[in-house]
Amino acid sequence: MPEMLSLSNDPILFICLMLAKILVVFIVVVLIVAYATYAERKIIGRMQTRLGPTMTGPLGLLQPIADGLKLFFKEDIIPAQASKLAFILAPMMILVPAFITIAVIPFGGDIVVGGYTMPLQISDLNIGILYILAMAGLGVYGIVLAGWASNNKYSLLGGVRSAAQVISYELAAGLSIIAVFMLSGTLSLRGIVAAQSASVLDWYIFSQPLAFCLFVITSLAEINRTPFDLPEAETELVSGFCTEYSSMKYALFFMAEYANMIVVSAITATLFLGGPAGPFAGPINLLLKIFFFMFLFIWIRATFPRVRYDQLMFMGWKVFLPLALLNIVITGAVVVFL
Amino acid sequence: MSQAVVAKLKSAFAASVLEVKEHRGEVTVTVKKEDIVAICQFLKDEAGYNFLCDLCGVDYLGQQPRFMVVYNLYNITTKERLRVKVAVAEDDASVDTVSTVWATANWPERECWDLMGISFNNHPDLRRILMPADWVGHPLRKDYPLQGPDREPYQGRLS
Amino acid sequence: MAKKETMTINMGPQHPSTHGVLQLVLELDGETVVDAVPHIGFLHRGVEKLAENRSYHRALPLTDRLDYLAPMSNNLGYVLAVEKLLGITDQIPERAKVVRVMMAELTRIKSHLVWLATHALDIGAMTVFLYCFREREQVMDMYEKLSGARMTSNYFRVGGLSLDLPEGFEADVLSFINDMPSHIDTYEGLLTGNKIWQKRTVGVAPISAEDAIDIGLTGPALRGSGVDWDLRRDNPYSGYEDYDFKVITRDGCDTFDRYKNRLDEMRESCKIIHQALDKLQPGPILADVPSVCLPAKKDVVNSIEGLIHQFKIITEGFKPEPGEVYQGIEAPKGELGYYIVSDGSANPFRMKIRPPSFVNLQALPQMVRGKFLADVIAAIGTLDIVLGEIDR
């Protein structure tokens, strides 16, 4: 097995390949984000006995480009009383953590390039999961900042609600995946994928069904998707924390939502479904699993009503948190005594 | 059945009942406006008229007294209707509120004040409800122009 | 101890879930509602004053625009009140009465479909909205075939109907009400057993029976608090005493029970329409009261008497005896009342409309005091208000 490529043995090749990986991953994610909007509109449309976009391009496939152009050319309004710096910073603070979390997702095994081995992963941090949780926590800042900086009571209510929601569910999400690395013995995502690579039955969804369900549900709450989309409940707070935003900043908020969806799908696929393991080539498997979870999230959005705020808090603290702790205890007992 | 109620009412408030009319199967009792709260309380407690369907004002421009406030009552148990009317003169356009008897009278009385100009004594919150808060005049009165203030009348045929 | 400050928030006249131009000024303490004050009047068009300047026939289209989601109900209340004023209630032909019942119940279904669609949408279930509107399109197509307009039908006339049923109409109605129960089951399948829906509606916006009667609540909202009162059964009109239907009452006093009430009412309406279709016999559609009802078109174009008759009714109108009537009907939203005073002239001297939503909306503050902001939305949805009839 050739040596692992790193800065010490061939820096130029390393840097070039690293930039290439970043570029490829970034473009793929941005494309998926754009077409996720299209897919959502089409799928929800079909579930509601209507067609969704059909006019822009064949089958409406140019709709995301049309939306992007429209938002780009709209007038960029900043309310006079708004706090300018925070107002402009907020969308970026939501989007950037979403994108940089992708850095630790492994999308394939190792490949041999120019005599060296290179992992198909931008960065193999040995504290991969911790990094993911930390980035998720940073995302809260963006929402709170957006709510506060808009100088608008609706936005403030939306921002405060969202902050409380994300913080509560982050705990449950984090705790529910502790059991995964109790089983795999490592925090590094590459190690977790390797631990599941032996066969399909080794995938952690089979040995940790409770953790899987908990993680999917609590992630829905973290990314503010229905049934937990109170911060942007159009029918209650007009548009929640993004009421005052227009043009590209608004576009950034929505890109952030879909980017978060992709990240959560990718993490779930990596932790519970073996990541790139599967019948096809590594990256294709991962993409298929990501698409499956995104479809699931869109399907849930079309079906369920919204949960009320106090019920959301109740579920987060009194149902999911104890269940996650219970899961850890059971897993711990099994690991120690078996 | 309504006749029995009217008889009871007459015996309890002999001086206040001014007129009893029956038209198209409905009974209308005209009473003095000073006793309206007592009469309504009596009708609610003794005769079982626990539901106030409607409260409105009617402007009989040219007659004395000018206004009538009409209370349409309903008895949910016996399914009977009764109408009580009080005459209100133009120079003393006020009646006691019956919102202490039926809480539902609150908004209809506000509407009567807003559109007709009949004020209600002791009303918890007497302000305009349909017209903007700074509107001058009472639009549903017969001497108020149909097209509103500051406008030419409609030139076409209305009726 | 720091003094707690409440936040005043304005759910302004333009808001996605206030079902029209309703302004709610909410005082919030965090997420809890301390007080909710509704401000109305943004859609006030002066219908009552306009009616005083038109003849009785010409005031009829004004009533379409009150509760614009259930136009034939408003028409029905008005023509029944005027017929009572004229004293011709027992001369209305049987066919007219049956068609009136059939269209009133179709209107009830139409109104409840909009209610369910918007109520579910406010709470977050978007898909139910599209499904309900799909069925509503079918009802609007039937309206259009019958009266020429999808929404403001202006179909009933004083004395009967304006036009007879077109060809194939009964078949359309029959196929619609045969499919309707399965559609209602679909909506129930999406919502009733859904834990999130139950959490959002059980125990939300409660009002006890005594408070409801005191504040003047009527219709399915009142029947959700256990009060068994339905004007179709208790003070029947237009032949309702000959139909066999249940009055749905539930004791829960909360949003979930009112939701179930309206769904069951839709099913009962389908049953009533079935019975109406069975009762339908050929016959005249207008009462034989020459001073009130327009003559048949063939008489108008073929004979001079018909022409003069039509001319007199259209230009002069009819003049009822001086007097006053109050007619209440069970509109989809509650008791719709018309109080008409006649002074012997061709125009109504005073037409007062008792809109169910106007009185129901009074109950909103006490239903939401002490509850959460999200419950205010559920409460507005469950009261089923429409600003057209609140503001007139």
CSV table of N, CA, C and O in Angstrom, one decimal, chain A residues 157-211:
chain,number,residue,atom,x,y,z
A,157,LEU,N,-39.0,37.5,17.9
A,157,LEU,CA,-39.6,36.3,18.4
A,157,LEU,C,-39.1,35.0,17.7
A,157,LEU,O,-38.9,34.0,18.3
A,158,GLY,N,-39.0,35.1,16.4
A,158,GLY,CA,-38.5,34.0,15.6
A,158,GLY,C,-37.1,33.6,16.0
A,158,GLY,O,-36.8,32.4,16.2
A,159,GLY,N,-36.2,34.6,16.1
A,159,GLY,CA,-34.9,34.3,16.5
A,159,GLY,C,-34.8,33.7,17.9
A,159,GLY,O,-34.0,32.7,18.0
A,160,VAL,N,-35.5,34.2,18.8
A,160,VAL,CA,-35.4,33.6,20.2
A,160,VAL,C,-36.0,32.2,20.2
A,160,VAL,O,-35.4,31.3,20.8
A,161,ARG,N,-37.1,32.0,19.5
A,161,ARG,CA,-37.7,30.7,19.4
A,161,ARG,C,-36.7,29.7,18.9
A,161,ARG,O,-36.5,28.6,19.4
A,162,SER,N,-36.0,30.1,17.8
A,162,SER,CA,-35.1,29.2,17.1
A,162,SER,C,-33.9,28.9,17.9
A,162,SER,O,-33.5,27.7,18.0
A,163,ALA,N,-33.4,29.9,18.6
A,163,ALA,CA,-32.2,29.6,19.4
A,163,ALA,C,-32.6,28.6,20.5
A,163,ALA,O,-31.8,27.6,20.7
A,164,ALA,N,-33.7,28.8,21.2
A,164,ALA,CA,-34.1,27.8,22.2
A,164,ALA,C,-34.3,26.4,21.6
A,164,ALA,O,-33.8,25.4,22.2
A,165,GLN,N,-34.9,26.4,20.5
A,165,GLN,CA,-35.1,25.1,19.8
A,165,GLN,C,-33.9,24.4,19.5
A,165,GLN,O,-33.7,23.2,19.8
A,166,VAL,N,-32.9,25.1,18.8
A,166,VAL,CA,-31.7,24.4,18.3
A,166,VAL,C,-30.9,24.0,19.5
A,166,VAL,O,-30.4,22.9,19.5
A,167,ILE,N,-30.8,24.8,20.5
A,167,ILE,CA,-30.0,24.4,21.7
A,167,ILE,C,-30.5,23.2,22.4
A,167,ILE,O,-29.8,22.2,22.7
A,168,SER,N,-31.8,23.2,22.5
A,168,SER,CA,-32.4,22.0,23.2
A,168,SER,C,-32.2,20.7,22.4
A,168,SER,O,-31.8,19.7,23.0
A,169,TYR,N,-32.4,20.8,21.1
A,169,TYR,CA,-32.3,19.6,20.3
A,169,TYR,C,-30.9,19.2,20.0
A,169,TYR,O,-30.6,18.0,19.7
A,170,GLU,N,-30.0,20.1,20.1
A,170,GLU,CA,-28.6,19.7,19.9
A,170,GLU,C,-28.1,18.8,20.9
A,170,GLU,O,-27.3,17.8,20.7
A,171,LEU,N,-28.5,19.0,22.2
A,171,LEU,CA,-28.2,18.1,23.3
A,171,LEU,C,-28.6,16.7,23.0
A,171,LEU,O,-27.8,15.7,23.1
A,172,ALA,N,-29.9,16.6,22.6
A,172,ALA,CA,-30.4,15.3,22.4
A,172,ALA,C,-29.7,14.6,21.2
A,172,ALA,O,-29.4,13.4,21.2
A,173,ALA,N,-29.5,15.4,20.1
A,173,ALA,CA,-28.8,14.8,19.0
A,173,ALA,C,-27.4,14.4,19.3
A,173,ALA,O,-27.0,13.3,19.0
A,174,GLY,N,-26.7,15.2,20.0
A,174,GLY,CA,-25.3,14.8,20.4
A,174,GLY,C,-25.3,13.6,21.3
A,174,GLY,O,-24.5,12.7,21.1
A,175,LEU,N,-26.2,13.5,22.2
A,175,LEU,CA,-26.2,12.4,23.1
A,175,LEU,C,-26.6,11.1,22.3
A,175,LEU,O,-26.1,10.0,22.7
A,176,SER,N,-27.5,11.3,21.4
A,176,SER,CA,-27.9,10.1,20.7
A,176,SER,C,-26.8,9.4,19.8
A,176,SER,O,-26.9,8.2,19.6
A,177,ILE,N,-25.8,10.2,19.4
A,177,ILE,CA,-24.8,9.6,18.6
A,177,ILE,C,-23.6,9.2,19.5
A,177,ILE,O,-22.7,8.6,18.9
A,178,ILE,N,-23.6,9.5,20.8
A,178,ILE,CA,-22.5,9.0,21.6
A,178,ILE,C,-22.5,7.5,21.5
A,178,ILE,O,-21.4,6.8,21.5
A,179,ALA,N,-23.6,6.8,21.5
A,179,ALA,CA,-23.7,5.4,21.4
A,179,ALA,C,-22.9,4.8,20.2
A,179,ALA,O,-22.3,3.8,20.3
A,180,VAL,N,-23.0,5.6,19.1
A,180,VAL,CA,-22.3,5.2,17.9
A,180,VAL,C,-20.8,5.1,18.1
A,180,VAL,O,-20.2,4.1,17.7
A,181,PHE,N,-20.3,6.1,18.7
A,181,PHE,CA,-18.8,5.9,18.9
A,181,PHE,C,-18.4,5.2,20.1
A,181,PHE,O,-17.2,4.8,20.3
A,182,MET,N,-19.4,4.8,20.9
A,182,MET,CA,-19.0,3.8,21.9
A,182,MET,C,-18.8,2.5,21.2
A,182,MET,O,-18.0,1.7,21.6
A,183,LEU,N,-19.6,2.2,20.2
A,183,LEU,CA,-19.5,0.9,19.5
A,183,LEU,C,-18.3,0.9,18.6
A,183,LEU,O,-17.6,-0.1,18.4
A,184,SER,N,-17.9,2.1,18.0
A,184,SER,CA,-16.8,2.1,17.0
A,184,SER,C,-15.5,2.4,17.7
A,184,SER,O,-14.5,2.1,17.1
A,185,GLY,N,-15.5,3.0,18.8
A,185,GLY,CA,-14.3,3.2,19.5
A,185,GLY,C,-13.5,4.4,19.1
A,185,GLY,O,-12.5,4.7,19.6
A,186,THR,N,-14.0,5.2,18.1
A,186,THR,CA,-13.3,6.3,17.6
A,186,THR,C,-14.2,7.5,17.2
A,186,THR,O,-15.4,7.2,16.9
A,187,LEU,N,-13.7,8.7,17.3
A,187,LEU,CA,-14.6,9.9,17.0
A,187,LEU,C,-14.4,10.2,15.5
A,187,LEU,O,-15.1,11.0,14.9
A,188,SER,N,-13.3,9.6,14.9
A,188,SER,CA,-13.0,10.0,13.5
A,188,SER,C,-14.1,9.3,12.6
A,188,SER,O,-14.4,8.1,12.7
A,189,LEU,N,-14.6,10.1,11.6
A,189,LEU,CA,-15.6,9.6,10.8
A,189,LEU,C,-15.1,8.5,9.9
A,189,LEU,O,-15.8,7.6,9.5
A,190,ARG,N,-13.8,8.6,9.5
A,190,ARG,CA,-13.3,7.5,8.7
A,190,ARG,C,-13.3,6.2,9.4
A,190,ARG,O,-13.6,5.2,8.9
A,191,GLY,N,-12.9,6.3,10.7
A,191,GLY,CA,-12.9,5.1,11.5
A,191,GLY,C,-14.3,4.5,11.7
A,191,GLY,O,-14.5,3.3,11.6
A,192,ILE,N,-15.3,5.4,11.8
A,192,ILE,CA,-16.7,4.9,12.0
A,192,ILE,C,-17.1,4.2,10.7
A,192,ILE,O,-17.7,3.1,10.7
A,193,VAL,N,-16.8,4.8,9.6
A,193,VAL,CA,-17.1,4.1,8.3
A,193,VAL,C,-16.4,2.8,8.2
A,193,VAL,O,-17.0,1.8,7.8
A,194,ALA,N,-15.1,2.8,8.6
A,194,ALA,CA,-14.4,1.5,8.5
A,194,ALA,C,-15.0,0.5,9.3
A,194,ALA,O,-15.1,-0.7,9.0
A,195,ALA,N,-15.5,0.9,10.5
A,195,ALA,CA,-16.1,-0.1,11.4
A,195,ALA,C,-17.3,-0.7,10.9
A,195,ALA,O,-17.8,-1.8,11.3
A,196,GLN,N,-18.0,0.0,9.9
A,196,GLN,CA,-19.2,-0.6,9.4
A,196,GLN,C,-19.0,-1.2,8.0
A,196,GLN,O,-19.9,-1.7,7.4
A,197,SER,N,-17.7,-1.3,7.6
A,197,SER,CA,-17.6,-1.6,6.2
A,197,SER,C,-17.6,-3.1,5.9
A,197,SER,O,-17.6,-3.6,4.8
A,198,ALA,N,-17.6,-3.9,7.0
A,198,ALA,CA,-17.5,-5.4,6.7
A,198,ALA,C,-18.7,-5.9,6.0
A,198,ALA,O,-18.5,-6.6,5.0
A,199,SER,N,-19.9,-5.6,6.4
A,199,SER,CA,-21.1,-6.1,5.7
A,199,SER,C,-22.2,-5.2,6.0
A,199,SER,O,-22.2,-4.4,6.9
A,200,VAL,N,-23.3,-5.4,5.3
A,200,VAL,CA,-24.5,-4.5,5.5
A,200,VAL,C,-25.0,-4.7,6.9
A,200,VAL,O,-25.4,-3.7,7.5
A,201,LEU,N,-24.9,-5.8,7.4
A,201,LEU,CA,-25.5,-6.0,8.8
A,201,LEU,C,-24.7,-5.3,9.9
A,201,LEU,O,-25.2,-5.2,11.0
A,202,ASP,N,-23.5,-4.9,9.5
A,202,ASP,CA,-22.7,-4.2,10.5
A,202,ASP,C,-23.1,-2.7,10.6
A,202,ASP,O,-22.6,-2.0,11.5
A,203,TRP,N,-23.9,-2.2,9.6
A,203,TRP,CA,-24.3,-0.8,9.7
A,203,TRP,C,-25.0,-0.6,11.0
A,203,TRP,O,-25.8,-1.3,11.5
A,204,TYR,N,-24.7,0.6,11.6
A,204,TYR,CA,-25.1,0.9,12.9
A,204,TYR,C,-26.6,1.1,13.0
A,204,TYR,O,-27.2,1.2,14.1
A,205,ILE,N,-27.3,1.2,11.9
A,205,ILE,CA,-28.8,1.3,12.0
A,205,ILE,C,-29.4,0.1,12.6
A,205,ILE,O,-30.4,0.1,13.3
A,206,PHE,N,-28.7,-1.0,12.4
A,206,PHE,CA,-29.3,-2.3,12.9
A,206,PHE,C,-29.0,-2.5,14.4
A,206,PHE,O,-29.8,-3.0,15.1
A,207,SER,N,-27.8,-2.0,14.8
A,207,SER,CA,-27.5,-2.2,16.2
A,207,SER,C,-27.9,-1.0,17.0
A,207,SER,O,-27.9,-1.1,18.2
A,208,GLN,N,-28.3,0.1,16.4
A,208,GLN,CA,-28.6,1.3,17.2
A,208,GLN,C,-29.9,1.9,16.6
A,208,GLN,O,-29.9,3.1,16.2
A,209,PRO,N,-31.0,1.1,16.5
A,209,PRO,CA,-32.2,1.7,15.9
A,209,PRO,C,-32.7,2.9,16.6
A,209,PRO,O,-33.2,3.9,16.0
A,210,LEU,N,-32.7,2.9,17.9
A,210,LEU,CA,-33.2,4.0,18.7
A,210,LEU,C,-32.4,5.2,18.5
A,210,LEU,O,-33.0,6.3,18.2
A,211,ALA,N,-31.1,5.1,18.4
A,211,ALA,CA,-30.2,6.3,18.2
A,211,ALA,C,-30.5,6.8,16.8
A,211,ALA,O,-30.5,8.0,16.6
